[in-house]
Amino acid sequence: MQLSKLLERVEVLECRASLDTQITGISYDSRKTKPGELFVAITGYETDGHKYIPKALENGAAVILCERKPETDVPYVMVASSREALAEVSACWFDYPANKMTMIGVTGTNGKTSITYILKHLLETACGAKVGLVGTIQNMIGDEVLETERTTPESYELQKLFAQMQSAGCTHVLMEVSSHALYLHRADEIPFEVGIFTNLTEDHLDFHKTMDEYCRAKSILFRRCKTGVVNLDDAYESRIVRDATCKVMTYSAENNRADLVAKNIRLKSDRIEMEVVTGIDICRIELGIPGGFTVYNALAVVQAGLALGISLPDIAAAMKTAKGVKGRVEVVPTPGKPYTVLIDYSHTPDSLENVLKTVHGFCKGRVIAVFGCGGDRDPIKRPVMGEIAGRLADLSVVTSDNPRTEDPNEIIRQIVEGMKHAQHPYEVIENRVQAIGWAMDNAKENDIIVLCGKGHETYQEINHVKHHLDEREVVASYLENER
């Protein structure tokens, strides 16, 4: 592709390269650069791609796209933001695949994964659509599963994935859109038909620093979509709506001002039931996933379905057959035991509080929480989560999550700071496998053990190394060794 074609949407500050140059590919990692490629030098938070321009040239880069003039005399194109430019040239390279599908983005602290999976089922069931999914647990092209490293890939990989989806016949794409992806321009050049806002609670403050900055990053989605679906009951709703440039449709379980309101909510041990009211219509919704937060996930899906032109009866019929998501209030088999073990990806204060309240709603014995906090992440939430567990769990086991490069015992100490006035007892066991075993040893009839924080993850990250740790296997192994 000619350089002039690649740059058609890029705001160029200075060009010292022939626009007729034939570009053979795009790279932003100098180690992977091949002859004839355009190398994009990204200014990152851990390193600066401009330092690797010589390596990219050594590997055969034809032109450098950069924010600062290279130190050597080489063909280059200078721009104000190489991250924005990477998104623009990547979309062009793959011939704007997102423009050829219906794009739906979901952002917020909690609920993104569940909403995308339920909405995927809705689109497949009610519309017969082939759906691509970009998410925390995995990426999917229809039923084909692709592993993923982070919620939203870098813009080049994202556009490449869209091209694969479009080529495979996908008509719709569902994306979990992280605040990092929005702020760092990974999600640029995506024409979202619908954007969904779930909620905003304390998370990622190691990156965004303040809740206002975190909210500002999330609100970017609602300047990129045609219709915004917004949770009216969230404290940050007014900020999201105020900054939105799209049409906004709201949902609520509490406020009759919303465009979609839940009424007569019934929380069962295995499902939720409710009526949803749109102002002109009313319909009974049943979804086989327990929990008060499931009400909000269901409302988001219903409102998004309506925004996409699906009828309320068709939405209700599809919701009735939707299943839960791995690692979200997932029941782990414990044959012959009088207690229950659940796995949940509750790694934020809000999600921990939600899951513990949910389990209390159907637990006939004690709620036992096994939890920790990740290292190299927002430390402010650690004592907050300790306080929540001490207040809501009948018994807590404080353990290690993904300590990464931090001392796990120091992380635990910070959690326990919040448990000084705990209403219920707690135990500290740093080794997560041993902590799970201790909880199972001490569980009584009708107790429910909630393994919080890991969810779908099957590893524990320590000093940049991911060690295999699947809590389903831990539970099964423990039961096997008991025999």
Tab-separated table of C-alpha atoms in Angstrom, residues 395-399 416 419 425-429 438:
chain	number	residue	atom	x	y	z
A	395	LEU	CA	-15.766	-15.617	57.923
A	396	SER	CA	-12.943	-14.241	55.759
A	397	VAL	CA	-9.688	-15.836	54.648
A	398	VAL	CA	-7.275	-13.128	53.510
A	399	THR	CA	-4.758	-14.501	51.027
A	416	VAL	CA	-6.107	-6.249	57.200
A	419	MET	CA	-10.501	-5.183	59.130
A	425	PRO	CA	-13.644	-13.284	62.293
A	426	TYR	CA	-10.914	-13.594	59.680
A	427	GLU	CA	-7.880	-15.769	59.043
A	428	VAL	CA	-4.673	-14.811	57.203
A	429	ILE	CA	-3.072	-17.485	54.984
A	438	TRP	CA	-8.425	-24.125	55.097
